[in-house]
CSV table of C-alpha atoms in Angstrom, one decimal:
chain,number,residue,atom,x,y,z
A,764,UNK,CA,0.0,0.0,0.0
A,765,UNK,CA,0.9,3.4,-1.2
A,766,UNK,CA,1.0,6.2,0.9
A,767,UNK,CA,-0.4,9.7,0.5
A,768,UNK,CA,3.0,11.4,0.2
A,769,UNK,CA,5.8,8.9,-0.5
A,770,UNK,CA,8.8,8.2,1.9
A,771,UNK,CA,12.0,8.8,0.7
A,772,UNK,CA,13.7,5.8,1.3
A,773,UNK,CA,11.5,4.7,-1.8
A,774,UNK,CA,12.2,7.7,-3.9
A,775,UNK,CA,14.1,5.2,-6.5
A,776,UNK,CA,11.9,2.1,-6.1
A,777,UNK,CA,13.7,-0.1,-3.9
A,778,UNK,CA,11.7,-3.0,-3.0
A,779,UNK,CA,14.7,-5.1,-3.6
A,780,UNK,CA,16.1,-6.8,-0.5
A,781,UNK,CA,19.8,-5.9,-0.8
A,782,UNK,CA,21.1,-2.3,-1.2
A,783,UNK,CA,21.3,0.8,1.6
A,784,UNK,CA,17.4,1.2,0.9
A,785,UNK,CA,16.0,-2.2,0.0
A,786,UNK,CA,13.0,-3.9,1.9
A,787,UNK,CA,15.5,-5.5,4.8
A,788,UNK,CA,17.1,-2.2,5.2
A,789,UNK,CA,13.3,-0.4,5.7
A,790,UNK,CA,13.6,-0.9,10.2
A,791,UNK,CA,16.7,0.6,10.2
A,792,UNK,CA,14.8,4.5,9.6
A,793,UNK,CA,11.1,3.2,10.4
A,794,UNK,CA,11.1,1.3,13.5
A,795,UNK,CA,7.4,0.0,12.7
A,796,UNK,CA,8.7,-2.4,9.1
A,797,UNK,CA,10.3,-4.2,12.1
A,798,UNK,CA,7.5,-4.5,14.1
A,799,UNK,CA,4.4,-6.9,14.2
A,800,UNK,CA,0.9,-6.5,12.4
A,801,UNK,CA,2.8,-6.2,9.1
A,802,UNK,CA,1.3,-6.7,5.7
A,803,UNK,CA,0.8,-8.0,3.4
A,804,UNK,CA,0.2,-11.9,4.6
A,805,UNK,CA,-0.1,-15.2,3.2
A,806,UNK,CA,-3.3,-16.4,3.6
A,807,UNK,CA,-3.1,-20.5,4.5
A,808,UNK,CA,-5.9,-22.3,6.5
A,809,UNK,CA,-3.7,-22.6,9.8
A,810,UNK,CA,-4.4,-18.7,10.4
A,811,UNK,CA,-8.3,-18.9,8.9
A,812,UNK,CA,-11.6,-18.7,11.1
A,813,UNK,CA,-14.6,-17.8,10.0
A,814,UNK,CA,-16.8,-15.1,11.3
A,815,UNK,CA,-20.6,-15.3,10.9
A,816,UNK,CA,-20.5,-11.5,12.0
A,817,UNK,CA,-19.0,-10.5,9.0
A,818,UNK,CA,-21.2,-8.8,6.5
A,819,UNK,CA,-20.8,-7.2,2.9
A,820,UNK,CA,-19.9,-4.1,2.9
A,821,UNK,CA,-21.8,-0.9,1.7
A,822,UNK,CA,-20.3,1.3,-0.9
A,823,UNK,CA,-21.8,4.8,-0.8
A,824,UNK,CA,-21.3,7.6,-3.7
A,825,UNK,CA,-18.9,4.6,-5.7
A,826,UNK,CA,-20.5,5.6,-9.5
A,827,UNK,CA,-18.3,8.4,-10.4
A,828,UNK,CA,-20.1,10.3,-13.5
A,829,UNK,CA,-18.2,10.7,-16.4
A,830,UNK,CA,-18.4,14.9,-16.2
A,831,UNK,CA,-16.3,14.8,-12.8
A,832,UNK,CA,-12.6,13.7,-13.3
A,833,UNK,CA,-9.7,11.5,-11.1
A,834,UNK,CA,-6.3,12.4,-11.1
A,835,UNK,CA,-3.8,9.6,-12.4
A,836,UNK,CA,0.1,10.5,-11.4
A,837,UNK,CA,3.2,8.4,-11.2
A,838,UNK,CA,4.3,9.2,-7.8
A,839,UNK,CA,7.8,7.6,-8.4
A,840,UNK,CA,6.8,4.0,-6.9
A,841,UNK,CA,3.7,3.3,-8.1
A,842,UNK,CA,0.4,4.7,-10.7
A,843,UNK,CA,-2.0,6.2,-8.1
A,844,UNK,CA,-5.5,7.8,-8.4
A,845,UNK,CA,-7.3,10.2,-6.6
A,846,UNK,CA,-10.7,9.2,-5.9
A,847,UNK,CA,-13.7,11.6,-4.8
A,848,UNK,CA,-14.3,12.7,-1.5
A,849,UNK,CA,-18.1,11.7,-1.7
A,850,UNK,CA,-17.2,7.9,-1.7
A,851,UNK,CA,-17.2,5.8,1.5
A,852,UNK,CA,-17.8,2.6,3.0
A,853,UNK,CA,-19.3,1.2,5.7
A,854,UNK,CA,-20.4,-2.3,7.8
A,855,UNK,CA,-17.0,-1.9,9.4
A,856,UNK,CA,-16.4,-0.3,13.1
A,857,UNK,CA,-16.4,2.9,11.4
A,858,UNK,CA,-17.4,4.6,7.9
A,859,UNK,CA,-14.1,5.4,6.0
A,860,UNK,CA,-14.1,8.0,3.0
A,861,UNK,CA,-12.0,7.0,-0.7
A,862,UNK,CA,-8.9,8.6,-0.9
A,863,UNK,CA,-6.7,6.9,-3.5
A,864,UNK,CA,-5.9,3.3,-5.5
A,865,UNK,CA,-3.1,2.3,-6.4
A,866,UNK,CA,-1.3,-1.1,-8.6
A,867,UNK,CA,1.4,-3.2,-7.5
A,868,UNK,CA,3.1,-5.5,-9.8
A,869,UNK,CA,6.1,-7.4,-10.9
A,870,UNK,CA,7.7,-7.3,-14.4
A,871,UNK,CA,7.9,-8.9,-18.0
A,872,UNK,CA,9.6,-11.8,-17.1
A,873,UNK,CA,8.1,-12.8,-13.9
A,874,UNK,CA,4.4,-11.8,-13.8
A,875,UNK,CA,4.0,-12.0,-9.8
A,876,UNK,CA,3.4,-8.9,-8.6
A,877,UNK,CA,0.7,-9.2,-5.6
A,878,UNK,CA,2.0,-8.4,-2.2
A,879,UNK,CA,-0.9,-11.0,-0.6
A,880,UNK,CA,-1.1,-14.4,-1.0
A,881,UNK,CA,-2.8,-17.6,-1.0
A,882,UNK,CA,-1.7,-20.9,0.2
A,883,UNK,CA,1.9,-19.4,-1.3
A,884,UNK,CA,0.3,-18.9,-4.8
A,885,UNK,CA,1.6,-14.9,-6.2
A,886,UNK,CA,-1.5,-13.3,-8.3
A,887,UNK,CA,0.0,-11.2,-11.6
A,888,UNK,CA,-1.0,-8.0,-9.7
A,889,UNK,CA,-2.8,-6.4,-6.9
A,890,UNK,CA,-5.0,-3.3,-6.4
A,891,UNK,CA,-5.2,-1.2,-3.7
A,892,UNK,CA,-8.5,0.9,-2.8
A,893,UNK,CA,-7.3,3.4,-0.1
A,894,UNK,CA,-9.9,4.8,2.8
A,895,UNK,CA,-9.7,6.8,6.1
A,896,UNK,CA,-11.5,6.4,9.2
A,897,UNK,CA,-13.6,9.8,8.4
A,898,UNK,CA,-16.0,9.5,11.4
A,899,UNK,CA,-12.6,10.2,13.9
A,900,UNK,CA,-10.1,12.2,11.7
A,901,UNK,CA,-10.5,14.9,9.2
A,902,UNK,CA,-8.3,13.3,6.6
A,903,UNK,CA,-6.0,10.8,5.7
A,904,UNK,CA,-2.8,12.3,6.9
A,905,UNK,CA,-3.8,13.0,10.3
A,906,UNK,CA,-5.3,8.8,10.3
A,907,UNK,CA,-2.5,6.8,8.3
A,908,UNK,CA,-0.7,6.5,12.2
A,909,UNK,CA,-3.5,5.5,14.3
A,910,UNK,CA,-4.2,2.2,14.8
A,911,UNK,CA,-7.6,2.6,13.4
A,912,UNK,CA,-7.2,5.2,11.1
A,913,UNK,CA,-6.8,3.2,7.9
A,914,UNK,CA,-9.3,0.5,5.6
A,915,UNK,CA,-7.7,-1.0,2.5
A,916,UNK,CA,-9.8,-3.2,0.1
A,917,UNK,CA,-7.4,-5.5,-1.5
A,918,UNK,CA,-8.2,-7.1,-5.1
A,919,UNK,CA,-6.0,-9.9,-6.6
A,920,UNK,CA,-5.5,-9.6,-10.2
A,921,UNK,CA,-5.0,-12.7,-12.5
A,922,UNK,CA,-4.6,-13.2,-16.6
A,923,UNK,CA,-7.8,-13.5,-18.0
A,924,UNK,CA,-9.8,-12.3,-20.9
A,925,UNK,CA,-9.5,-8.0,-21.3
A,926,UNK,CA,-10.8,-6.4,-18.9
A,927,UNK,CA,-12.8,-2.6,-20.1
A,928,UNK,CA,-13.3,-1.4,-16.7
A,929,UNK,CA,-9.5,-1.2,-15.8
A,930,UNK,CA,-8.6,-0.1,-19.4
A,931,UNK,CA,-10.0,2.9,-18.3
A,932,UNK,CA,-7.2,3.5,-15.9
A,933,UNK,CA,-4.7,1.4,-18.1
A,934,UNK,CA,-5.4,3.7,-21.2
A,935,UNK,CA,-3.8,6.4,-19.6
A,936,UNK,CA,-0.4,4.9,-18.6
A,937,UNK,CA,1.5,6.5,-22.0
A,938,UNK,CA,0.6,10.0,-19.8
A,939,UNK,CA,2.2,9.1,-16.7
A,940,UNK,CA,5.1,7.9,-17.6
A,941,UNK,CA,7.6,9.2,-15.6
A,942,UNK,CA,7.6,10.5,-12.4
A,943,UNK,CA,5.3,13.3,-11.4
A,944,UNK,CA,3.5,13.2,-14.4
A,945,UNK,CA,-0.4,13.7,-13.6
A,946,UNK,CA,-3.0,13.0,-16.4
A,947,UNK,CA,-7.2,13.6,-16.1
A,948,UNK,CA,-9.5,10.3,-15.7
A,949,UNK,CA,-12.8,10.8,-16.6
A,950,UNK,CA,-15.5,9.4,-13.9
A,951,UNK,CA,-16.6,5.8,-13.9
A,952,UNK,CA,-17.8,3.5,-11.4
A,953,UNK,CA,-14.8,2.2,-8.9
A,954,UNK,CA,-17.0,-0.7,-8.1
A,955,UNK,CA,-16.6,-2.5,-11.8
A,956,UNK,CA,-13.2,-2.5,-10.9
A,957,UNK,CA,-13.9,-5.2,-7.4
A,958,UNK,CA,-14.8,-8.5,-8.4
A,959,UNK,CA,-18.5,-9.9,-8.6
A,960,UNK,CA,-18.8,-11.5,-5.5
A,961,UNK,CA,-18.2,-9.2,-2.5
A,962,UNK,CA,-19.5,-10.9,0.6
A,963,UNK,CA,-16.4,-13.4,0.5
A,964,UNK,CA,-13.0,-12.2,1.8
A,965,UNK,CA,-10.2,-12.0,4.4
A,966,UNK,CA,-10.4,-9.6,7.3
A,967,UNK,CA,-7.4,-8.5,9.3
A,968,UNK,CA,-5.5,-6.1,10.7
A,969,UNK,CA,-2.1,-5.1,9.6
A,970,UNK,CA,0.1,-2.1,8.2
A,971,UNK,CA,1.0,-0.4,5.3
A,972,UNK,CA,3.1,-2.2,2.8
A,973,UNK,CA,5.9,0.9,2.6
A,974,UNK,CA,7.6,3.0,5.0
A,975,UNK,CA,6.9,3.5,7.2
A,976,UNK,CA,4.8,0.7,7.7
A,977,UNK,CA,2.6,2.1,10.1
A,978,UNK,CA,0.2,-1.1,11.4
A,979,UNK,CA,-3.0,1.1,11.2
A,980,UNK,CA,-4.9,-0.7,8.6
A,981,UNK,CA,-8.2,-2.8,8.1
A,982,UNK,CA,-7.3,-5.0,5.1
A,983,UNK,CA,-10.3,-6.3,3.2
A,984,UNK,CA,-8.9,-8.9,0.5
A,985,UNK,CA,-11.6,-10.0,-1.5
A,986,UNK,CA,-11.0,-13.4,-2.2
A,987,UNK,CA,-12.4,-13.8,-6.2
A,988,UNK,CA,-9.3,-12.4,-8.0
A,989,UNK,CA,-10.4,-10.3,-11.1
A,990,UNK,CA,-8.9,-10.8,-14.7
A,991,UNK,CA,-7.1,-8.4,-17.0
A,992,UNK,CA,-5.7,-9.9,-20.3
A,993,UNK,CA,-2.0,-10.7,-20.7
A,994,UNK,CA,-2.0,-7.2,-23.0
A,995,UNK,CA,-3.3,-5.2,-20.0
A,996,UNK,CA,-0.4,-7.0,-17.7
A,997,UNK,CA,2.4,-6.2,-20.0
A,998,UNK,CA,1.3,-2.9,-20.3
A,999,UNK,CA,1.6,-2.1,-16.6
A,1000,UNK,CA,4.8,-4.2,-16.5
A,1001,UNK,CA,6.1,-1.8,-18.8
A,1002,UNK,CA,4.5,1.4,-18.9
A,1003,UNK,CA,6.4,3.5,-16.1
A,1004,UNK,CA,9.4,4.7,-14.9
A,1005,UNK,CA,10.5,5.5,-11.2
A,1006,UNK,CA,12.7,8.6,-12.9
A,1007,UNK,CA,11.9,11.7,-14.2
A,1008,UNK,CA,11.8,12.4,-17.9
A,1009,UNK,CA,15.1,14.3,-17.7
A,1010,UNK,CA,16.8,11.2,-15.9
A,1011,UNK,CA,20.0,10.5,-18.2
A,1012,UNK,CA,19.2,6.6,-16.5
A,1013,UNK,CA,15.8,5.9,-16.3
A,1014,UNK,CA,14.8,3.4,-13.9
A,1015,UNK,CA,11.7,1.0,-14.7
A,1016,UNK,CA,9.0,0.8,-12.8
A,1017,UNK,CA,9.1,-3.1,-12.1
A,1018,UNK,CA,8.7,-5.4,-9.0
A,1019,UNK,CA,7.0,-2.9,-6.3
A,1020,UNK,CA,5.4,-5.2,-4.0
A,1021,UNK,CA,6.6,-6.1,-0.5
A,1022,UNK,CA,7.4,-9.7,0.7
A,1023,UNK,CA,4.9,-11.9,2.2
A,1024,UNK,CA,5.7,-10.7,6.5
A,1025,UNK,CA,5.5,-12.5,9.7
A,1026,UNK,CA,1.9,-13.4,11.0
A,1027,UNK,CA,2.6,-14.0,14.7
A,1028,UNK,CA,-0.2,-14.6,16.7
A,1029,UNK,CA,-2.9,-12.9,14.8
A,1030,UNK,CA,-6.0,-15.0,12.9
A,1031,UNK,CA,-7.2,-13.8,9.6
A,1032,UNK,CA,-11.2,-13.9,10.0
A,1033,UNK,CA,-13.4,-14.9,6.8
A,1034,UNK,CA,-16.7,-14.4,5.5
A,1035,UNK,CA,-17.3,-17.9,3.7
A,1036,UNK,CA,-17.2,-21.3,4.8
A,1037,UNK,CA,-17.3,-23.2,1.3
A,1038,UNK,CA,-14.1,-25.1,1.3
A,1039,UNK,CA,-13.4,-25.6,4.7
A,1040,UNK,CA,-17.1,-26.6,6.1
A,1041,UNK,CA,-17.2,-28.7,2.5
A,1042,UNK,CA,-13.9,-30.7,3.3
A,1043,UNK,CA,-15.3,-31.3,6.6
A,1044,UNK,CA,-18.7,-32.8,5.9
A,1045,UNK,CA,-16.9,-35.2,3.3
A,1046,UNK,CA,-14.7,-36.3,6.0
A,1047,UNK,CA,-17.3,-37.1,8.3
A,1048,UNK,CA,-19.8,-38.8,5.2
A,1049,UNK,CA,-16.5,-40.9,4.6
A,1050,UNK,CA,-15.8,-41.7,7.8
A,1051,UNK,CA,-19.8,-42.9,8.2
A,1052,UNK,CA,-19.7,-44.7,5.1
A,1053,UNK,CA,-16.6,-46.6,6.5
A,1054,UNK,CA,-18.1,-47.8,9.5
A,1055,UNK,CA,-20.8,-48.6,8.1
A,1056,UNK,CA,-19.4,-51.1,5.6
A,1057,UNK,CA,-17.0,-52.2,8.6
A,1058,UNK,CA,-20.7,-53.0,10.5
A,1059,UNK,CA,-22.1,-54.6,7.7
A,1060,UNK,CA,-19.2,-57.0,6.8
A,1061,UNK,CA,-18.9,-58.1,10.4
A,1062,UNK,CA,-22.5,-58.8,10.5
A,1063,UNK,CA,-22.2,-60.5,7.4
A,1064,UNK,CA,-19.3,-62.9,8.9
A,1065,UNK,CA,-21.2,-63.4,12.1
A,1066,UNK,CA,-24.2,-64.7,10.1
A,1067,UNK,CA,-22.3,-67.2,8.0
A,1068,UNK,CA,-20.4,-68.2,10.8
A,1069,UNK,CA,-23.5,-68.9,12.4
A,1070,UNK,CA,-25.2,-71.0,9.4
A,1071,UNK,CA,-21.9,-73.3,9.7
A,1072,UNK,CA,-22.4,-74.0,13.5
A,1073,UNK,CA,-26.1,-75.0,13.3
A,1074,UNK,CA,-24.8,-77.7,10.7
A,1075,UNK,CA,-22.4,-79.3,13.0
A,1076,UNK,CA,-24.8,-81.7,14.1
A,1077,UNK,CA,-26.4,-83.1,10.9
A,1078,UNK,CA,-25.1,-86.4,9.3
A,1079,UNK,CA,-24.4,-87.1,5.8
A,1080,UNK,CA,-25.4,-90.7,4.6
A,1081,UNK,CA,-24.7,-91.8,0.9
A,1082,UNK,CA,-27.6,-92.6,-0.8
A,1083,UNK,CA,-27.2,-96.3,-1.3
A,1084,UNK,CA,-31.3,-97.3,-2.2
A,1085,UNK,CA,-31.4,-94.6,-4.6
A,1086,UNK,CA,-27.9,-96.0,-6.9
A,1087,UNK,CA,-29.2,-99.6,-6.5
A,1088,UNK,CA,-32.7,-99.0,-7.7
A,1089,UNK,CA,-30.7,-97.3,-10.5
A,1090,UNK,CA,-28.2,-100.3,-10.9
A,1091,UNK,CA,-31.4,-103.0,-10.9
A,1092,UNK,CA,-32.9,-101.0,-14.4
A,1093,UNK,CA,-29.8,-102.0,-16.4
């Protein structure tokens, strides 16, 4: 996650781990990328519980019209987008007002570029739809250090077929393409840009993904990834520069995503059950169906061994009258 103003230990885009500013060197000027609640997390089913409190949430002023306008910059890490002041959400502890989104990807060579992840498994990209706690602080800047100033939707991207709403952010990439360059987005609805089904995702609390890491934020990571086309990939792969025009070496934008932290003792609560409750119930059917053919073949023995006993006491006598009646008739 992108912050309002960027830090300048990432002034150059150094998400690497070596170097005097990469990722491992981030603690040694902000004491919190040491810290615990970090993000972004791998989601596995040893962390998982699910929480019938959770409920969709409620996206308020979300369609944009086309006659009001976003601004699209490159802000030297990442492509970011002011979003309007009239859009919130609520069903969470608070109501939190839009203020930005923002992409984070990998490069042409290596298309894993999403900072969360699922069992292990890297999605091609990840967006990043930015809110602050509105009902406590009068805007983002004074909320991005308190521990519940911040609520971050989270949407995994994966190759697919192409994808119109994001095209209307990707279309604009050629403006932006080096650092500080701003460009006018025409309005649209944010909410083509979450996937279909929004009542299923992760819930927990972590931190910013860059310096300096502050662990103030309510992730929502929907758990449907949404598609973009292998066109639309390459384009954000490619498009950008972390330099300024006049930069005798430009730098590419490639590979700004932080590594998977530390969970600690935290749980990750979910809104769905399919796939754990499911593996479950087929456990226990098997495990009746087992007994039950266990039962049945016992039973099965028990009879037969029964039938033999009974016949212990009946004698077998060869039936001499009957083959010498049979002999007398030659």
């Amino acid at each position: 996650m992108v912050l309002p103003h960027i830090s300048p230990v990432l002034q150059n885009c150094q998400f690497d781990q070596s170097g005097p500013d990469g990722e491992k060197a981030w603690p040694k000027k902000y004491p919190f990328c040491g810290g615990v609640f970090q993000s972004p997390i791998d989601f596995h089913k040893d962390i998982l519980q699910y929480d019938s409190n959770l409920l969709p949430l409620e996206f308020i002023g979300y369609n944009v019209p086309s006659t009001d306008q976003f601004t699209l910059t490159n802000n030297g890490h990442s492509v970011k987008m002011y979003l309007s002041p009239t859009m919130c959400i609520r069903n969470l502890p608070f109501e939190y007002t839009a203020s930005q989104l923002h992409l984070h990807w990998g490069n042409r060579n290596k298309s894993e570029g999403s900072e969360h992840t699922v069992s292990g498994k890297h999605f091609a990209a990840e967006l990043h739809v930015v809110h602050y706690n509105s009902e406590k602080y009068p805007d983002i800047t004074a909320a991005m250090d308190k521990a519940d100033g911040l609520a971050v939707l989270a949407v995994l991207l994966e190759i697919g077929p192409f994808n119109p709403s994001y095209e209307k952010i990707f279309r604009h990439f050629r403006n932006v393409k080096y650092k500080d360059q701003m460009v006018q987005v025409p309005g649209f609805n944010i909410r083509e840009l979450l996937p279909d089904r929004l009542d299923e995702y992760y819930r927990y609390e972590g931190s910013l993904t860059t310096p300096p890491c502050y662990p103030s934020v309510l992730w929502t990571v929907f758990r449907h990834p949404v598609k973009i086309s292998q066109e639309q990939l390459l384009a954000l792969e490619t498009a950008m520069y972390c330099t300024e025009s006049d930069d005798p070496e430009p730098l590419e934008m490639v590979d700004n995503f932080r590594n998977v932290q530390e969970f600690h003792e935290r749980l990750v609560f979910i809104s769905f059950r399919e796939g754990f409750v499911a593996s479950v119930v087929i456990a226990c059917i098997l495990g009746v169906l087992i007994i039950l053919a266990v039962a049945f073949w016992l039973l099965k023995r028990k009879s037969c061994k029964k039938g033999g006993e009974d016949n212990r006491g009946v004698i077998y006598k060869r039936g001499t009258y009957k083959e010498e009646e049979d002999i007398s008739k030659l």
